[in-house]
């Protein structure tokens, strides 16, 4: 009887040591959530505020920096709106409490054209660019939902 109990204990130990949670499928490891954004080598761009007298329509919006980038923000940061690779608006960062905003004015001669946004972060020496929205001069100065908060980093 003693040998049977020892044999069962040995089998249980062996089975436990060889058991697997694998259901036969290969799972990719989940990458860790980045806590820091890597620095780059981008130099401060020389974006120039356009002459708004050259455009028939003007769109003014307040753009708030997304939370992921806010801890790297400074007054040296820039935001640039482009239409067809042409600079149509430039804004500098303004801090309001813990929030960073860019009061941006964009000029265009036609409605409905795609606007891209580029954000230069001075502390990270990086430029983040996204396709943003369609130009619409009829949008209220702070946007349809209060303040625009584009996502540069997903």
GROMACS .gro file of C-alpha atoms in nm:
model
  154
    1UNK     CA    1   0.000   0.000   0.000
    2UNK     CA    2   0.285   0.234   0.087
    3UNK     CA    3   0.440   0.169  -0.256
    4UNK     CA    4   0.106   0.249  -0.426
    5UNK     CA    5   0.079   0.585  -0.250
    6UNK     CA    6   0.440   0.669  -0.339
    7UNK     CA    7   0.381   0.563  -0.700
    8UNK     CA    8   0.066   0.778  -0.721
    9UNK     CA    9   0.248   1.074  -0.566
   10UNK     CA   10   0.534   1.032  -0.813
   11UNK     CA   11   0.292   1.014  -1.107
   12UNK     CA   12   0.104   1.322  -0.985
   13UNK     CA   13   0.431   1.512  -0.946
   14UNK     CA   14   0.545   1.401  -1.290
   15UNK     CA   15   0.211   1.494  -1.449
   16UNK     CA   16   0.209   1.833  -1.277
   17UNK     CA   17   0.566   1.908  -1.387
   18UNK     CA   18   0.488   1.814  -1.748
   19UNK     CA   19   0.149   1.981  -1.774
   20UNK     CA   20   0.109   2.271  -2.007
   21UNK     CA   21  -0.133   2.558  -2.048
   22UNK     CA   22  -0.066   2.545  -2.421
   23UNK     CA   23  -0.378   2.474  -2.622
   24UNK     CA   24  -0.176   2.396  -2.933
   25UNK     CA   25  -0.181   2.751  -3.069
   26UNK     CA   26   0.121   2.976  -3.080
   27UNK     CA   27   0.072   3.304  -2.898
   28UNK     CA   28   0.277   3.614  -2.963
   29UNK     CA   29   0.416   3.772  -2.649
   30UNK     CA   30   0.241   4.092  -2.553
   31UNK     CA   31   0.483   4.383  -2.592
   32UNK     CA   32   0.527   4.598  -2.286
   33UNK     CA   33   0.342   4.927  -2.282
   34UNK     CA   34   0.594   5.201  -2.348
   35UNK     CA   35   0.626   5.444  -2.063
   36UNK     CA   36   0.876   5.669  -2.234
   37UNK     CA   37   0.886   5.803  -2.587
   38UNK     CA   38   1.225   5.779  -2.751
   39UNK     CA   39   1.413   6.093  -2.848
   40UNK     CA   40   1.489   6.167  -3.208
   41UNK     CA   41   1.728   6.380  -3.407
   42UNK     CA   42   1.487   6.620  -3.578
   43UNK     CA   43   1.602   6.982  -3.573
   44UNK     CA   44   1.359   7.262  -3.496
   45UNK     CA   45   1.170   7.330  -3.820
   46UNK     CA   46   1.164   7.674  -3.976
   47UNK     CA   47   0.789   7.676  -4.039
   48UNK     CA   48   0.674   8.031  -4.116
   49UNK     CA   49   0.327   8.171  -4.048
   50UNK     CA   50   0.165   8.220  -4.390
   51UNK     CA   51   0.024   8.545  -4.520
   52UNK     CA   52  -0.347   8.488  -4.454
   53UNK     CA   53  -0.436   8.768  -4.699
   54UNK     CA   54  -0.351   8.519  -4.976
   55UNK     CA   55  -0.641   8.292  -4.879
   56UNK     CA   56  -1.015   8.335  -4.926
   57UNK     CA   57  -1.107   8.136  -4.615
   58UNK     CA   58  -0.969   8.115  -4.263
   59UNK     CA   59  -1.030   7.841  -4.006
   60UNK     CA   60  -0.933   7.900  -3.642
   61UNK     CA   61  -0.915   7.611  -3.395
   62UNK     CA   62  -0.770   7.543  -3.053
   63UNK     CA   63  -0.562   7.226  -3.062
   64UNK     CA   64  -0.483   7.056  -2.732
   65UNK     CA   65  -0.182   6.829  -2.702
   66UNK     CA   66  -0.268   6.466  -2.627
   67UNK     CA   67  -0.190   6.340  -2.276
   68UNK     CA   68   0.086   6.104  -2.396
   69UNK     CA   69   0.292   6.397  -2.526
   70UNK     CA   70   0.195   6.661  -2.268
   71UNK     CA   71   0.470   6.566  -2.022
   72UNK     CA   72   0.730   6.645  -2.291
   73UNK     CA   73   0.576   6.977  -2.396
   74UNK     CA   74   0.746   7.316  -2.368
   75UNK     CA   75   0.705   7.669  -2.497
   76UNK     CA   76   0.958   7.580  -2.768
   77UNK     CA   77   0.715   7.337  -2.934
   78UNK     CA   78   0.545   7.414  -3.266
   79UNK     CA   79   0.234   7.298  -3.447
   80UNK     CA   80   0.204   7.326  -3.824
   81UNK     CA   81  -0.097   7.273  -4.052
   82UNK     CA   82  -0.031   7.186  -4.414
   83UNK     CA   83  -0.249   7.142  -4.719
   84UNK     CA   84  -0.082   6.964  -5.008
   85UNK     CA   85   0.263   6.998  -4.844
   86UNK     CA   86   0.221   7.376  -4.821
   87UNK     CA   87   0.233   7.541  -4.477
   88UNK     CA   88  -0.108   7.697  -4.409
   89UNK     CA   89  -0.080   7.766  -4.037
   90UNK     CA   90   0.174   7.768  -3.753
   91UNK     CA   91   0.117   7.797  -3.377
   92UNK     CA   92   0.338   7.800  -3.069
   93UNK     CA   93   0.253   7.612  -2.750
   94UNK     CA   94   0.067   7.791  -2.474
   95UNK     CA   95   0.044   7.636  -2.128
   96UNK     CA   96  -0.283   7.670  -1.938
   97UNK     CA   97  -0.251   7.488  -1.605
   98UNK     CA   98  -0.145   7.133  -1.690
   99UNK     CA   99  -0.275   7.157  -2.046
  100UNK     CA  100  -0.083   7.258  -2.357
  101UNK     CA  101  -0.278   7.426  -2.637
  102UNK     CA  102  -0.198   7.563  -2.977
  103UNK     CA  103  -0.424   7.845  -3.106
  104UNK     CA  104  -0.403   7.760  -3.476
  105UNK     CA  105  -0.528   7.957  -3.776
  106UNK     CA  106  -0.534   7.781  -4.113
  107UNK     CA  107  -0.582   7.945  -4.452
  108UNK     CA  108  -0.725   7.791  -4.769
  109UNK     CA  109  -0.886   7.888  -5.098
  110UNK     CA  110  -1.120   7.589  -5.100
  111UNK     CA  111  -1.326   7.390  -4.853
  112UNK     CA  112  -1.303   7.016  -4.801
  113UNK     CA  113  -0.930   6.976  -4.868
  114UNK     CA  114  -0.726   6.748  -4.642
  115UNK     CA  115  -0.529   6.915  -4.364
  116UNK     CA  116  -0.224   6.748  -4.210
  117UNK     CA  117  -0.083   6.840  -3.871
  118UNK     CA  118   0.282   6.826  -3.771
  119UNK     CA  119   0.387   6.865  -3.410
  120UNK     CA  120   0.749   6.944  -3.324
  121UNK     CA  121   0.846   6.846  -2.968
  122UNK     CA  122   1.159   7.035  -2.866
  123UNK     CA  123   1.242   6.813  -2.567
  124UNK     CA  124   1.223   6.496  -2.778
  125UNK     CA  125   1.368   6.651  -3.096
  126UNK     CA  126   1.094   6.478  -3.295
  127UNK     CA  127   0.828   6.576  -3.546
  128UNK     CA  128   0.500   6.382  -3.532
  129UNK     CA  129   0.274   6.410  -3.840
  130UNK     CA  130  -0.083   6.292  -3.898
  131UNK     CA  131  -0.359   6.332  -4.153
  132UNK     CA  132  -0.601   6.538  -3.952
  133UNK     CA  133  -0.929   6.665  -4.097
  134UNK     CA  134  -1.095   6.842  -4.388
  135UNK     CA  135  -1.071   7.220  -4.404
  136UNK     CA  136  -1.400   7.383  -4.299
  137UNK     CA  137  -1.407   7.758  -4.235
  138UNK     CA  138  -1.756   7.723  -4.080
  139UNK     CA  139  -1.630   7.532  -3.777
  140UNK     CA  140  -1.646   7.726  -3.453
  141UNK     CA  141  -1.312   7.862  -3.326
  142UNK     CA  142  -1.274   7.581  -3.072
  143UNK     CA  143  -1.410   7.303  -3.293
  144UNK     CA  144  -1.736   7.113  -3.286
  145UNK     CA  145  -1.661   6.932  -2.958
  146UNK     CA  146  -1.490   7.213  -2.769
  147UNK     CA  147  -1.121   7.159  -2.829
  148UNK     CA  148  -0.947   6.941  -3.086
  149UNK     CA  149  -0.716   6.680  -2.937
  150UNK     CA  150  -0.552   6.493  -3.226
  151UNK     CA  151  -0.377   6.164  -3.161
  152UNK     CA  152  -0.014   6.178  -3.274
  153UNK     CA  153   0.089   5.860  -3.087
  154UNK     CA  154  -0.147   5.563  -3.071
   0.00000   0.00000   0.00000
